[in-house]
């Protein structure tokens, strides 16, 4: 499963470490762990992970703000898993965020959480398999356009 890359953003260092260890046990490639939302956005855009597991409410941004920022920047398109210790106040705001793949409470139901990650991983692999040939075609088209433009203008 090491093909699947993950960024973990969680405000509590202990939970962040535990989530990372859990993922590494199942051979996910944990690229970065962060405690702050802006750092999480930066890591997502730098590493372009398949999956992002983030705290619903980090120190500086909530999960929806992280997702919206990543979408606006348009560089990465990971699946988002949002985790939280609470299911009360403020979570109504997150329910309107359409780009959350799934939501989980901490402590985890580990078996269920892992099953959902497996499903997400399979979806990301399929998406990657479809996207890769399209990217290669676009790169060829861009190279041809540059070559044609160079011959016409040069």
Short mmCIF file of C-alpha atoms in Angstrom, two decimals:
data_model
loop_
_atom_site.label_atom_id
_atom_site.label_comp_id
_atom_site.label_asym_id
_atom_site.label_seq_id
_atom_site.Cartn_x
_atom_site.Cartn_y
_atom_site.Cartn_z
CA UNK A 1 0.00 0.00 0.00
CA UNK A 2 3.02 2.28 0.07
CA UNK A 3 1.89 3.82 -3.23
CA UNK A 4 -0.65 5.89 -1.29
CA UNK A 5 0.72 9.13 0.12
CA UNK A 6 -0.73 10.96 3.10
CA UNK A 7 -0.36 14.32 4.84
CA UNK A 8 -1.54 14.43 8.46
CA UNK A 9 -2.62 17.70 10.03
CA UNK A 10 -3.68 17.52 13.65
CA UNK A 11 -3.39 20.18 16.35
CA UNK A 12 -2.69 17.67 19.14
CA UNK A 13 0.87 16.31 18.77
CA UNK A 14 0.07 13.07 20.58
CA UNK A 15 -2.89 12.22 18.34
CA UNK A 16 -0.93 13.35 15.28
CA UNK A 17 1.86 10.91 16.17
CA UNK A 18 -0.57 8.11 16.87
CA UNK A 19 -2.37 8.61 13.53
CA UNK A 20 0.97 8.65 11.70
CA UNK A 21 2.09 5.42 13.39
CA UNK A 22 -1.27 3.80 12.59
CA UNK A 23 -0.86 4.74 8.90
CA UNK A 24 2.76 3.59 8.73
CA UNK A 25 1.74 0.24 10.26
CA UNK A 26 -0.40 -0.31 7.16
CA UNK A 27 2.42 0.96 4.91
CA UNK A 28 0.93 4.29 3.90
CA UNK A 29 3.61 6.79 2.98
CA UNK A 30 3.22 9.64 5.51
CA UNK A 31 4.87 12.61 3.79
CA UNK A 32 4.37 15.31 6.41
CA UNK A 33 2.70 15.97 9.75
CA UNK A 34 1.64 19.46 10.78
CA UNK A 35 -0.12 21.16 13.68
CA UNK A 36 -1.28 24.28 11.85
CA UNK A 37 -3.75 24.67 9.01
CA UNK A 38 -1.56 26.95 6.89
CA UNK A 39 1.33 24.47 7.25
CA UNK A 40 -1.04 21.70 6.21
CA UNK A 41 -2.05 23.63 3.05
CA UNK A 42 1.63 24.24 2.28
CA UNK A 43 2.48 20.53 2.72
CA UNK A 44 -0.47 19.50 0.51
CA UNK A 45 0.66 21.80 -2.29
CA UNK A 46 4.29 20.75 -1.93
CA UNK A 47 3.82 16.97 -1.74
CA UNK A 48 0.50 16.50 -3.65
CA UNK A 49 -0.66 13.60 -1.44
CA UNK A 50 -3.42 11.15 -2.30
CA UNK A 51 -5.09 11.55 1.10
CA UNK A 52 -5.11 14.28 3.74
CA UNK A 53 -6.17 13.40 7.27
CA UNK A 54 -6.80 16.59 9.21
CA UNK A 55 -8.23 17.81 12.46
CA UNK A 56 -11.66 19.42 12.14
CA UNK A 57 -10.42 22.45 14.05
CA UNK A 58 -6.70 23.17 13.87
CA UNK A 59 -5.11 26.17 15.60
CA UNK A 60 -5.46 28.62 12.71
CA UNK A 61 -7.90 27.04 10.20
CA UNK A 62 -10.74 24.57 10.29
CA UNK A 63 -10.95 21.63 7.87
CA UNK A 64 -13.31 23.46 5.48
CA UNK A 65 -10.95 26.42 5.26
CA UNK A 66 -8.06 24.08 4.50
CA UNK A 67 -10.06 22.30 1.79
CA UNK A 68 -11.30 25.56 0.26
CA UNK A 69 -7.77 26.99 0.19
CA UNK A 70 -6.35 23.86 -1.46
CA UNK A 71 -9.16 23.87 -4.04
CA UNK A 72 -8.63 27.57 -4.82
CA UNK A 73 -4.90 27.05 -5.33
CA UNK A 74 -5.76 24.23 -7.75
CA UNK A 75 -2.44 22.43 -7.48
CA UNK A 76 -3.50 19.36 -5.47
CA UNK A 77 -6.66 17.28 -5.39
CA UNK A 78 -6.41 14.87 -2.45
CA UNK A 79 -9.20 13.02 -0.69
CA UNK A 80 -9.90 14.65 2.68
CA UNK A 81 -10.58 12.71 5.88
CA UNK A 82 -11.62 14.92 8.79
CA UNK A 83 -11.15 13.74 12.36
CA UNK A 84 -12.29 15.31 15.61
CA UNK A 85 -12.52 14.60 19.31
CA UNK A 86 -15.95 16.19 19.48
CA UNK A 87 -19.16 16.02 17.52
CA UNK A 88 -20.80 19.09 19.02
CA UNK A 89 -20.56 22.85 18.49
CA UNK A 90 -19.05 24.02 15.24
CA UNK A 91 -19.43 20.76 13.36
CA UNK A 92 -22.53 22.06 11.60
CA UNK A 93 -20.20 24.33 9.65
CA UNK A 94 -18.25 21.29 8.43
CA UNK A 95 -21.40 19.52 7.26
CA UNK A 96 -21.71 22.06 4.45
CA UNK A 97 -18.22 21.22 3.16
CA UNK A 98 -18.87 18.89 0.21
CA UNK A 99 -15.29 17.80 -0.37
CA UNK A 100 -14.86 15.75 2.81
CA UNK A 101 -14.54 12.07 1.87
CA UNK A 102 -15.43 10.94 5.36
CA UNK A 103 -15.53 12.15 8.93
CA UNK A 104 -14.35 10.17 11.95
CA UNK A 105 -14.39 10.74 15.68
CA UNK A 106 -11.30 10.21 17.83
CA UNK A 107 -10.78 7.70 19.37
CA UNK A 108 -11.16 5.71 16.15
CA UNK A 109 -13.04 2.58 15.42
CA UNK A 110 -9.75 1.32 13.94
CA UNK A 111 -11.19 -1.47 11.82
CA UNK A 112 -13.82 0.79 10.27
CA UNK A 113 -11.33 3.63 9.79
CA UNK A 114 -8.88 1.30 8.05
CA UNK A 115 -11.62 -0.12 5.78
CA UNK A 116 -12.55 3.40 4.70
CA UNK A 117 -8.90 4.23 4.03
CA UNK A 118 -8.57 1.09 1.90
CA UNK A 119 -11.63 2.16 -0.10
CA UNK A 120 -10.23 5.69 -0.54
CA UNK A 121 -6.84 4.26 -1.53
CA UNK A 122 -8.44 2.09 -4.21
CA UNK A 123 -10.36 5.11 -5.54
CA UNK A 124 -7.18 7.21 -5.64
CA UNK A 125 -5.30 4.46 -7.51
CA UNK A 126 -8.10 4.25 -10.11
CA UNK A 127 -8.10 8.03 -10.46
CA UNK A 128 -4.33 8.06 -10.88
CA UNK A 129 -4.50 5.29 -13.52
CA UNK A 130 -7.00 7.34 -15.54
CA UNK A 131 -5.26 10.69 -15.06
CA UNK A 132 -1.73 9.55 -15.91
CA UNK A 133 -2.33 8.93 -19.67
CA UNK A 134 -4.27 12.21 -19.93
CA UNK A 135 -1.36 14.12 -18.37
CA UNK A 136 1.08 12.47 -20.81
CA UNK A 137 -1.15 13.46 -23.76
CA UNK A 138 -1.37 17.07 -22.50
CA UNK A 139 2.40 17.24 -22.11
CA UNK A 140 2.86 15.97 -25.70
CA UNK A 141 0.32 18.51 -26.96
CA UNK A 142 2.12 21.31 -25.09
CA UNK A 143 5.48 20.21 -26.51
CA UNK A 144 4.02 20.12 -30.04
CA UNK A 145 2.48 23.58 -29.58
CA UNK A 146 5.81 24.98 -28.40
CA UNK A 147 7.61 23.37 -31.34
CA UNK A 148 5.05 24.69 -33.85
CA UNK A 149 5.13 28.18 -32.28
CA UNK A 150 8.93 28.18 -32.38
CA UNK A 151 9.01 27.21 -36.08
CA UNK A 152 6.37 29.80 -37.02
CA UNK A 153 7.89 32.68 -35.05
CA UNK A 154 11.50 31.68 -35.13
#
